[in-house]
N, CA, C and O atoms as a DFTB+ gen file, in Angstrom:
648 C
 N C O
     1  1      42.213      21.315      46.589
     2  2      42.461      20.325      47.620
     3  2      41.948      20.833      48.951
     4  3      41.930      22.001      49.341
     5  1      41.590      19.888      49.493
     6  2      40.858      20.131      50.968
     7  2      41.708      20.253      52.463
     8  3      42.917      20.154      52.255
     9  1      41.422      20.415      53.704
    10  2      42.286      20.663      54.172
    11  2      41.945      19.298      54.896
    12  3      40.814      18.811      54.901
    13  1      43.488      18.514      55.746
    14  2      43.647      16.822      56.051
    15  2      43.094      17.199      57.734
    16  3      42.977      18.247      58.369
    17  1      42.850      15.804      58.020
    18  2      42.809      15.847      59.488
    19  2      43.708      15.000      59.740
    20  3      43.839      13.982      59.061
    21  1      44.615      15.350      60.961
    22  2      45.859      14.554      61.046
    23  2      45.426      14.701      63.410
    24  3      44.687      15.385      64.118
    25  1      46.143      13.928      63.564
    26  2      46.078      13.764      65.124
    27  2      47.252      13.096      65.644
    28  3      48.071      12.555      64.901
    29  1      47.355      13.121      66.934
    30  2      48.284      12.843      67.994
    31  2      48.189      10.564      67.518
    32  3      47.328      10.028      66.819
    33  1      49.215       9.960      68.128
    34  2      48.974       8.983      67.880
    35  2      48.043       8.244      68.707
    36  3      48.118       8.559      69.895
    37  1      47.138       7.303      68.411
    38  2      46.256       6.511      68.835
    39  2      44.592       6.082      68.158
    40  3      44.194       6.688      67.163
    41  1      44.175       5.561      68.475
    42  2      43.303       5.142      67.753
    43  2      41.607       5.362      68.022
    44  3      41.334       5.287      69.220
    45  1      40.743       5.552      67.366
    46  2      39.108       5.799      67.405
    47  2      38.206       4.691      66.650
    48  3      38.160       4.490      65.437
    49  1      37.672       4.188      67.422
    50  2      36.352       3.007      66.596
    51  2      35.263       3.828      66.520
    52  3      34.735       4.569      67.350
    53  1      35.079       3.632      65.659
    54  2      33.530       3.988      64.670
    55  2      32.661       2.820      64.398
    56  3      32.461       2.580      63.207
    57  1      32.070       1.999      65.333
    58  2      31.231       1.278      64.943
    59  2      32.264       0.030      65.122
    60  3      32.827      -0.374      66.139
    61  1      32.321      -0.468      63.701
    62  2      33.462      -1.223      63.069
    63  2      34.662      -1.011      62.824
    64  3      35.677      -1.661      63.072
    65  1      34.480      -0.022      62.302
    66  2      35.678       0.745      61.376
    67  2      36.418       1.405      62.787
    68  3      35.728       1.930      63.660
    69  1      37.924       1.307      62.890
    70  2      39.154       1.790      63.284
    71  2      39.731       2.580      62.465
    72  3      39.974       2.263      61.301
    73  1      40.165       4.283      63.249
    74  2      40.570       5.077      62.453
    75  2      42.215       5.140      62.998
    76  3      42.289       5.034      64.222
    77  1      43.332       5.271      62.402
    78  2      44.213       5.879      63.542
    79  2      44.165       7.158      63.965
    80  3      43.331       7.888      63.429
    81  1      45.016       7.690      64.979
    82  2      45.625       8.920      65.087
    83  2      44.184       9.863      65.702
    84  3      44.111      11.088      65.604
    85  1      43.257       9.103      66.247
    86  2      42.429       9.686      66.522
    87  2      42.303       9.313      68.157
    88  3      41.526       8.423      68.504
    89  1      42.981       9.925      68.980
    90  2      42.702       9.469      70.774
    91  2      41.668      10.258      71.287
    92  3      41.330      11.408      71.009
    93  1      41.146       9.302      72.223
    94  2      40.375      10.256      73.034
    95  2      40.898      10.982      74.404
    96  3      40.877      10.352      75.461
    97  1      41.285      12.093      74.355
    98  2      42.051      12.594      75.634
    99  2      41.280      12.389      77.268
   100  3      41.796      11.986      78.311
   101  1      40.011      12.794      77.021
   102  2      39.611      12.931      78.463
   103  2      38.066      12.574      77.964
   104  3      37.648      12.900      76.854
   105  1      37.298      11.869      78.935
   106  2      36.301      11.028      78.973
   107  2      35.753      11.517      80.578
   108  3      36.078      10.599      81.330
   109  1      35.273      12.266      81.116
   110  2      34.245      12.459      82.952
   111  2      33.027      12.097      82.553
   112  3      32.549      12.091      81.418
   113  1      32.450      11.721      83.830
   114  2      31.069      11.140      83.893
   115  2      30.048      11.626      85.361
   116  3      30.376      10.942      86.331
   117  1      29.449      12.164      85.533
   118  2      28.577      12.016      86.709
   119  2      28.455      10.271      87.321
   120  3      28.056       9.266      86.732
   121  1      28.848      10.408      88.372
   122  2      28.738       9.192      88.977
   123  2      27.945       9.247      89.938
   124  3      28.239       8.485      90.858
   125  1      26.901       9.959      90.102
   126  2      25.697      10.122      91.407
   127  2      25.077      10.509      90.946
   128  3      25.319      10.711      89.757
   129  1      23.818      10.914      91.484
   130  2      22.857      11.881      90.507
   131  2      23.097      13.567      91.531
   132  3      23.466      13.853      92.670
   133  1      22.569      14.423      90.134
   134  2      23.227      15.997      91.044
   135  2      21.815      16.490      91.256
   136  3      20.877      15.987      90.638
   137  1      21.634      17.612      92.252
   138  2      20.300      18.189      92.293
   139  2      20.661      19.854      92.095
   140  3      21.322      20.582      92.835
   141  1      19.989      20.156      90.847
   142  2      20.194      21.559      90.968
   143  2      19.229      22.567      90.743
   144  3      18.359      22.758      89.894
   145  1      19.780      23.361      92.100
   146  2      18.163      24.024      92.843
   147  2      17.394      24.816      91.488
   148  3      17.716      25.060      90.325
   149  1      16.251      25.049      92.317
   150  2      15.280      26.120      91.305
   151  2      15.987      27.505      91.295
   152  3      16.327      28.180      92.267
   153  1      16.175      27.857      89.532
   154  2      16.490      29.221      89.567
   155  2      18.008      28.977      90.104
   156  3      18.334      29.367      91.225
   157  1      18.700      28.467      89.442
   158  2      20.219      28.119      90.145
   159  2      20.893      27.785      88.696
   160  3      20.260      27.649      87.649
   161  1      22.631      27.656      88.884
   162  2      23.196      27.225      87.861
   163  2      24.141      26.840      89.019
   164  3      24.351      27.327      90.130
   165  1      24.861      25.286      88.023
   166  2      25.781      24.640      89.003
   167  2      27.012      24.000      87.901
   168  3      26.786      24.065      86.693
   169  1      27.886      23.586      88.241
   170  2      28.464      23.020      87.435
   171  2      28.519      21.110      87.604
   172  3      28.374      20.569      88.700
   173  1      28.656      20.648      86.837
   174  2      28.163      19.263      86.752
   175  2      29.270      18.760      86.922
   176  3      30.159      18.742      86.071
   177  1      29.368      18.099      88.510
   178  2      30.393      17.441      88.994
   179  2      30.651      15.848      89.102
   180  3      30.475      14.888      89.852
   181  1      31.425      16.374      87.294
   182  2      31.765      14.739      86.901
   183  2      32.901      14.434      87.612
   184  3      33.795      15.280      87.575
   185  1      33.090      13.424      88.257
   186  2      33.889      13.267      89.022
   187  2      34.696      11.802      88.989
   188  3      35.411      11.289      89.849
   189  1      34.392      11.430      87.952
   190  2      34.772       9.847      87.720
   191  2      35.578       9.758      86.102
   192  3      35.222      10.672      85.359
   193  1      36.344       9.024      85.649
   194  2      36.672       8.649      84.289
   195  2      36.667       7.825      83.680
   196  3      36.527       6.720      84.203
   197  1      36.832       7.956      82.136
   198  2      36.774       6.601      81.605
   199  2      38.393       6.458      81.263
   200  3      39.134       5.502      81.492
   201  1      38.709       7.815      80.597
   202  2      39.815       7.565      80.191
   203  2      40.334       9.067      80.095
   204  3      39.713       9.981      79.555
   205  1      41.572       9.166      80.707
   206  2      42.372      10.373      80.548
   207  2      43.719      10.416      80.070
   208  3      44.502      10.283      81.010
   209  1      44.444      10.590      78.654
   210  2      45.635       9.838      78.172
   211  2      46.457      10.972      78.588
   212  3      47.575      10.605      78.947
   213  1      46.215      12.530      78.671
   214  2      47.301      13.477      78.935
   215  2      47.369      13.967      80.303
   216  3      48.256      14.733      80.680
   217  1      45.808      13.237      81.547
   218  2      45.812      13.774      83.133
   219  2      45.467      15.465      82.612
   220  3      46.331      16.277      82.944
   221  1      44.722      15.801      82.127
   222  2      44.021      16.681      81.381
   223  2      42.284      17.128      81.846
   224  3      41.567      17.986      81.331
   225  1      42.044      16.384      82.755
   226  2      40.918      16.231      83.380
   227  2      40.998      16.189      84.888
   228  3      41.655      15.399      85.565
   229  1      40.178      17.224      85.322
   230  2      40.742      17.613      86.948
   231  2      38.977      16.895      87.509
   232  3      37.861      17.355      87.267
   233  1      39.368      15.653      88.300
   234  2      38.101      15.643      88.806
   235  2      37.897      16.022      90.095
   236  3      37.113      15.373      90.788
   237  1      38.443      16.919      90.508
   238  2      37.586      17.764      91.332
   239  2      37.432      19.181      91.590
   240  3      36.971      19.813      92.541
   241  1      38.102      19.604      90.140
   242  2      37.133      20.437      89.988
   243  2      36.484      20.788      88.479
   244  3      36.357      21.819      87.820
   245  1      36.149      19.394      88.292
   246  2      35.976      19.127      86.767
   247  2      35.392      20.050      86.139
   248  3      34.313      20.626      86.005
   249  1      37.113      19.986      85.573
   250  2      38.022      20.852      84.407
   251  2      38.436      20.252      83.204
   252  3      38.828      19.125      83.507
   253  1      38.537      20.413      82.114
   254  2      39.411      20.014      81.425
   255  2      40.411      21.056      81.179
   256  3      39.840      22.115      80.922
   257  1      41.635      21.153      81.162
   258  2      42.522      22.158      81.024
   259  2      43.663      21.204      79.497
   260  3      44.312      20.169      79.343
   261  1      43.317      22.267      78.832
   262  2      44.398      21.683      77.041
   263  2      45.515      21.711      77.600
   264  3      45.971      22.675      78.215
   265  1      46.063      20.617      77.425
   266  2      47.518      20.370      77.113
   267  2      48.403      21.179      76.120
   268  3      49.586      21.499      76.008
   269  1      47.432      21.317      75.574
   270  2      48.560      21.708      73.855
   271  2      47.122      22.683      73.033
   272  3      45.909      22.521      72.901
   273  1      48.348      23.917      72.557
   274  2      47.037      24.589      71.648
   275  2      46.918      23.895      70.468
   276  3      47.672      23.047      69.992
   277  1      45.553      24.498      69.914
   278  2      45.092      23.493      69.248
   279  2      43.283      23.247      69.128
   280  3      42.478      23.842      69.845
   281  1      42.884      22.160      67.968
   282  2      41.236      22.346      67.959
   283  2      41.122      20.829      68.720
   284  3      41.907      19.884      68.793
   285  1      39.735      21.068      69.257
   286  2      39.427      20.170      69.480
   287  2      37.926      19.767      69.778
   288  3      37.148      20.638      70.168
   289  1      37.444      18.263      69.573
   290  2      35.852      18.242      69.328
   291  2      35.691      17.865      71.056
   292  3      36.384      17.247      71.863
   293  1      34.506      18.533      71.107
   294  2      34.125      18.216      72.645
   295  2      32.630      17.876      72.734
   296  3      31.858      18.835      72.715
   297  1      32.156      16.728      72.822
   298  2      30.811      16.520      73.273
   299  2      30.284      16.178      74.679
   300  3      30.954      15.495      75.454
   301  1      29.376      16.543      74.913
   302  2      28.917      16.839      76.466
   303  2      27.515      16.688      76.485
   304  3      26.903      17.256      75.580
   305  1      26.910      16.083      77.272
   306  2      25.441      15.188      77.836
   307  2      25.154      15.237      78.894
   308  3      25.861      14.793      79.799
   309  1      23.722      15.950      79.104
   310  2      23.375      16.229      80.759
   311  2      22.095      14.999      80.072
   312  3      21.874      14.696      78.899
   313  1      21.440      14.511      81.355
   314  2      20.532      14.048      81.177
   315  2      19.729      14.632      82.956
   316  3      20.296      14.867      84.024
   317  1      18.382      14.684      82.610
   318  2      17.728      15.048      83.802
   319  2      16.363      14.482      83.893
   320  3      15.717      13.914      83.013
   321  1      15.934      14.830      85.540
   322  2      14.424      14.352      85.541
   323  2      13.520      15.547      85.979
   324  3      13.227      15.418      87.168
   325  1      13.079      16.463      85.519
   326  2      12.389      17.039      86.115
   327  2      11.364      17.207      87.041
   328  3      10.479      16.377      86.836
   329  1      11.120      17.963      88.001
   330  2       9.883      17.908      89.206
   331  2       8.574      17.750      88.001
   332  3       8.657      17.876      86.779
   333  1       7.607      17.493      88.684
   334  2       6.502      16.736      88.158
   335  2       5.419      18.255      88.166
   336  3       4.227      18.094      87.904
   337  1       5.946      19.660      88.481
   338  2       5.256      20.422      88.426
   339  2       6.242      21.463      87.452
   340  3       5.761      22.596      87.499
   341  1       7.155      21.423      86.813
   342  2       8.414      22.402      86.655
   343  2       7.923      22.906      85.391
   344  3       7.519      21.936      84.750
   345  1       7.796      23.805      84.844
   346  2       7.628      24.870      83.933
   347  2       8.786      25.333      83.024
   348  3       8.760      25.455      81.800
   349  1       9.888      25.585      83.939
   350  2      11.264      26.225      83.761
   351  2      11.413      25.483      82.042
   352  3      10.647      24.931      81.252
   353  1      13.154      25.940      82.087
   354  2      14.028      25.992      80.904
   355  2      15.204      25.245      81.429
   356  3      15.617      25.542      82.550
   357  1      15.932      24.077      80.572
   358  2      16.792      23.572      81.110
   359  2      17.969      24.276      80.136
   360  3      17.588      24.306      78.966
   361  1      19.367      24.875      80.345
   362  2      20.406      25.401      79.551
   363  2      21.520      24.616      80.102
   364  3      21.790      24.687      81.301
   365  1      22.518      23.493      78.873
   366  2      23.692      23.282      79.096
   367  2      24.802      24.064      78.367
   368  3      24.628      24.259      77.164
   369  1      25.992      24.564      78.986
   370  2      26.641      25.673      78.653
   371  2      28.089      24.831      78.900
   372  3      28.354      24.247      79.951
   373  1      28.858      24.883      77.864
   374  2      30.266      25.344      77.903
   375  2      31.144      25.745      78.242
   376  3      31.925      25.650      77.295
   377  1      31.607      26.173      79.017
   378  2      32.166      27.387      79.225
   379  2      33.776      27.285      79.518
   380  3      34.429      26.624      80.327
   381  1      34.067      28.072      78.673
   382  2      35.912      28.818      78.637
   383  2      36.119      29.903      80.009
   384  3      35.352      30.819      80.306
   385  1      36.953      29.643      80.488
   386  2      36.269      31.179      81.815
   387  2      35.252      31.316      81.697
   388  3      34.510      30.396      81.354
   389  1      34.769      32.743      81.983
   390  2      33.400      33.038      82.439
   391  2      32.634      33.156      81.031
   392  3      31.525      33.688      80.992
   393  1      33.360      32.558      79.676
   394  2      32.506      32.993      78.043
   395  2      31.887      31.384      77.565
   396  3      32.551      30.373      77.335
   397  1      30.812      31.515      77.530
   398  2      30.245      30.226      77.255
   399  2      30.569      29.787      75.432
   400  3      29.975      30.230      74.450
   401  1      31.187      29.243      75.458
   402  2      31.582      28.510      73.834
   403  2      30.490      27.728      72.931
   404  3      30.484      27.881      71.709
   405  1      29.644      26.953      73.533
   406  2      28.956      25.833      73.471
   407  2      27.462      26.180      74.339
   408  3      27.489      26.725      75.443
   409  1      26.261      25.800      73.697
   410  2      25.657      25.874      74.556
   411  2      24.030      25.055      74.198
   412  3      24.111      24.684      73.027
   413  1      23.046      24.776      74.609
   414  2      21.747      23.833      74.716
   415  2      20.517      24.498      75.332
   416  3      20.595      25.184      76.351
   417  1      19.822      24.357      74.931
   418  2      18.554      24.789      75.611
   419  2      17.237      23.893      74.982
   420  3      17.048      23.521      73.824
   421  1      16.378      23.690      76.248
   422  2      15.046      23.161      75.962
   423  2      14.416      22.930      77.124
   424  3      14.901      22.570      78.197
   425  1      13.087      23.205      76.782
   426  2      11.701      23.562      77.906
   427  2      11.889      22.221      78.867
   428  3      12.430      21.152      78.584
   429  1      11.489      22.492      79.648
   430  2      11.398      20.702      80.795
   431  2      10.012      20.734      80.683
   432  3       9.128      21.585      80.779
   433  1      10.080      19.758      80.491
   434  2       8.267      18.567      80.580
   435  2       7.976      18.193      81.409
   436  3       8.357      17.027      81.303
   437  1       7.302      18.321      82.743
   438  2       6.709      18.151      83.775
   439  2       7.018      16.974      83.971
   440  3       6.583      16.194      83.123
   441  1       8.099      16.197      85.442
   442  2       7.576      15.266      85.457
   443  2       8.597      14.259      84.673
   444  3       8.928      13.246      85.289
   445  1       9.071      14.443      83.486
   446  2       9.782      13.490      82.680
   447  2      10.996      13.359      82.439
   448  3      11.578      14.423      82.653
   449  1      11.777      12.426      82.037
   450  2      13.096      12.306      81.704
   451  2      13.457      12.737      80.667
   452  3      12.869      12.125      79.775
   453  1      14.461      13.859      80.071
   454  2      14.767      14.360      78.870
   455  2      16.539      14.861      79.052
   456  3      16.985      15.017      80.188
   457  1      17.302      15.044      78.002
   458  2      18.166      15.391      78.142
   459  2      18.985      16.465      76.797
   460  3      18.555      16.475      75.643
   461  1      20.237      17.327      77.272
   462  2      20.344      18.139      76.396
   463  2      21.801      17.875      75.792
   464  3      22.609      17.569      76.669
   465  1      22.284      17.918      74.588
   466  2      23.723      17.502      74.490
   467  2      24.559      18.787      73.621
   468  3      23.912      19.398      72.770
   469  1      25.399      19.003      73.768
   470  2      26.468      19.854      72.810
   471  2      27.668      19.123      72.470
   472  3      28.480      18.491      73.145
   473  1      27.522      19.459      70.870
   474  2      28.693      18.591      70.060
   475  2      29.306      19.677      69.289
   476  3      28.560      20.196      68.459
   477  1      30.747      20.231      69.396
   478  2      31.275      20.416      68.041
   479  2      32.879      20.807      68.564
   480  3      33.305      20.456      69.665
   481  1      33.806      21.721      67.414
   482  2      35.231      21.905      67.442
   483  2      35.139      23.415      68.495
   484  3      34.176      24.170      68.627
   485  1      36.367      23.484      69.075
   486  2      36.639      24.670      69.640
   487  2      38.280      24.561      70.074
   488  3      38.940      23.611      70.494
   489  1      38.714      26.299      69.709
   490  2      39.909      26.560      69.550
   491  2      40.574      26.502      71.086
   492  3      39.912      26.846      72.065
   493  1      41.909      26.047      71.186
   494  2      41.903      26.399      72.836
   495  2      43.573      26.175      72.485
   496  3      44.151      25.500      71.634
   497  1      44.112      27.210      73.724
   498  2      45.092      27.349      74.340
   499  2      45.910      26.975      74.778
   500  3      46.422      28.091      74.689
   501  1      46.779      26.318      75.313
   502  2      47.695      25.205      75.852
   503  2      47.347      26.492      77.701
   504  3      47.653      27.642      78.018
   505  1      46.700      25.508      78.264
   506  2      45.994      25.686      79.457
   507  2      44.764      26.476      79.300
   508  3      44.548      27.135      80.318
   509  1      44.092      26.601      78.596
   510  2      42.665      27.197      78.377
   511  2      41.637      25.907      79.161
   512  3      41.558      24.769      78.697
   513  1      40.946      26.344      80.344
   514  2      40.030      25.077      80.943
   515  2      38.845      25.177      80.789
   516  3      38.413      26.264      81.173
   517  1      37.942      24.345      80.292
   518  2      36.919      24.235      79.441
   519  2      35.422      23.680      80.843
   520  3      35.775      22.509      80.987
   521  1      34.515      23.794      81.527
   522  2      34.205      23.432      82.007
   523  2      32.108      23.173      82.057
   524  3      31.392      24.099      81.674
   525  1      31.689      22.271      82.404
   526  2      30.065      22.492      81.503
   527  2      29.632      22.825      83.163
   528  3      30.189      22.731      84.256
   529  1      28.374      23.241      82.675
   530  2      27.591      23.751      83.810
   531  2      26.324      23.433      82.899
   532  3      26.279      23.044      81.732
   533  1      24.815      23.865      84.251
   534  2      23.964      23.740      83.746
   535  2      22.792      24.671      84.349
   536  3      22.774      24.697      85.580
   537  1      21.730      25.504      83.634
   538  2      20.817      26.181      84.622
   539  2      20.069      25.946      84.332
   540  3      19.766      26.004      83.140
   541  1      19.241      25.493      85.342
   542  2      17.062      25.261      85.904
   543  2      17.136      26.608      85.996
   544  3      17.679      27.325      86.837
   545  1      16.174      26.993      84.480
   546  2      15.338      28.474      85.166
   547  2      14.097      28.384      85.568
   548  3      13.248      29.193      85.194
   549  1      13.803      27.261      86.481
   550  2      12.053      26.958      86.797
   551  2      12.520      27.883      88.691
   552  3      13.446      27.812      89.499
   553  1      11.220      28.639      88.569
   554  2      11.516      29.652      89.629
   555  2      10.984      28.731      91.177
   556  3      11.156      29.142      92.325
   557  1      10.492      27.763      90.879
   558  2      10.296      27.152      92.126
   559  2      11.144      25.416      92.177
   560  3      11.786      25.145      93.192
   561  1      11.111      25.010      91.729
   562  2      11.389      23.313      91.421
   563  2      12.846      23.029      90.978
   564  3      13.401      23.804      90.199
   565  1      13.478      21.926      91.464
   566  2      14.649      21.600      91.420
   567  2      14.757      20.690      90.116
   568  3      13.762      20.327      89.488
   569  1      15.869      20.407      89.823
   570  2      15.798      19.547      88.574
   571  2      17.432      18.148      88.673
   572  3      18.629      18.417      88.569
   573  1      16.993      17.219      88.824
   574  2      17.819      15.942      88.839
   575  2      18.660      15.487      88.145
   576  3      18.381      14.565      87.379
   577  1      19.850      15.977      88.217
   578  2      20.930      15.440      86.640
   579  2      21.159      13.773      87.203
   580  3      21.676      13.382      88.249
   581  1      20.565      13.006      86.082
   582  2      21.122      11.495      86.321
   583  2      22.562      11.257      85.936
   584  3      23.206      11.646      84.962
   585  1      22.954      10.353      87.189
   586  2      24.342       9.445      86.703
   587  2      24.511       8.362      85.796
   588  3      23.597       7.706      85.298
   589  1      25.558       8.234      85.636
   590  2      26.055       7.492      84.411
   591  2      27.100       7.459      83.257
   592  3      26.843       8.553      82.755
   593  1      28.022       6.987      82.560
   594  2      28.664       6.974      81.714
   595  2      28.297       7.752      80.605
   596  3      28.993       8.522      79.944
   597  1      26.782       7.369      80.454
   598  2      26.060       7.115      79.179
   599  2      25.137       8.483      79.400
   600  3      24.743       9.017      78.363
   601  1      24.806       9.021      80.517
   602  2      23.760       9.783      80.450
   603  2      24.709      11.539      80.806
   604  3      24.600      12.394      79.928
   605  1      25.317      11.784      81.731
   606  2      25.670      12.946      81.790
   607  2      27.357      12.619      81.867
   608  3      27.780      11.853      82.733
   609  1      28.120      13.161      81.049
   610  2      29.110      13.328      80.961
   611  2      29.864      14.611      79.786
   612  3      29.182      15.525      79.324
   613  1      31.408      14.417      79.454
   614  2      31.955      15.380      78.580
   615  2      33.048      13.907      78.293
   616  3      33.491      12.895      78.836
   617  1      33.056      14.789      76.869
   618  2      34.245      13.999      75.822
   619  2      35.131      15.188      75.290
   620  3      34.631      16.086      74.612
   621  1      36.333      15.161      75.589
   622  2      37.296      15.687      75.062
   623  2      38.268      14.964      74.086
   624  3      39.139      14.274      74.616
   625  1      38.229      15.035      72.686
   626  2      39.543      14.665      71.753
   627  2      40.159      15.998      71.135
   628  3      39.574      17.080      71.192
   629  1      41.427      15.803      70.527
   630  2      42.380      16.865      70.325
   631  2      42.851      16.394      69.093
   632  3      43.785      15.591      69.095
   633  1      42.367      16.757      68.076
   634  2      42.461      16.879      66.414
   635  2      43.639      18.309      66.252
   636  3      43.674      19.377      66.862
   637  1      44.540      17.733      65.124
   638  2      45.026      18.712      64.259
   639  2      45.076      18.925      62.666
   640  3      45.752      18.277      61.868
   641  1      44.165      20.032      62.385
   642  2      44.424      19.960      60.994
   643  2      45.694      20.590      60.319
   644  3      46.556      21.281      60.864
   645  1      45.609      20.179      58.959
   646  2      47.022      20.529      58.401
   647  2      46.745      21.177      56.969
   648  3      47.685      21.561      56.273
């Protein structure tokens, strides 16, 4: 026998399909676009929500801090535009304190719109704060995180298996 997935009460759509017991705790979004310098790392100041069911999401100094120990899936989406001369490396990172959990990487394309995402489970603490950042390693050129719901944000849900 396999092991169950069981969750807090509330509900998750899949398309069509409604699952129970599946909430989404915390939902931030970039609501401006961010500029982050050449050769810099910043943290991506989502500062807006969709939905926060436990106040588990600090927007200003967007955080997520766990309520409750425990696993949980976290997906996270930068989207950017790069300078039209940029060379660099774009890296989205995770990060637990100063230990990156999660992390993305891919070359920037001169010039174009591309974006990097991290999806999966991670163990956390009852107050362990989870926070994304992002680094332009292009040694001259800045790089444009776009706003949006849809384009740069983090998803926090809080699964328990049994």
């Amino acid at each position: 026998s396999g092991t169950a997935l069981k969750v807090a009460p509330g509900n998750f759509q899949l398309g069509t399909e409604v699952f129970s017991g599946i909430p989404v705790i915390a939902r931030a979004y970039l609501p401006g676009n961010q500029t982050v310098a050449a050769n810099a790392t910043a943290t991506v100041q989502m500062s807006s929500e969709d939905i926060d069911t436990h106040s588990a999401y600090n927007v200003s100094t967007y955080t997520f801090t766990a309520p409750d120990a425990g696993y949980y899936i976290v997906n996270c989406g930068a989207a950017y535009i790069a300078n039209a001369s940029a060379t660099g490396r774009m890296y989205l990172r995770l990060k637990r304190g100063a230990n990156v959990i999660r992390g993305a990487v891919r070359d920037q394309w001169a010039g174009h719109y591309d974006s990097l995402v991290v999806s999966g489970w991670v163990q956390l603490s009852a107050s362990d704060a989870i926070v994304m950042e992002v680094y332009n390693s292009d040694p001259t050129y800045s790089v444009t995180l776009q706003n949006g719901s849809s384009l740069t944000y983090m998803e926090v849900w809080r699964v328990q298996l049994s």
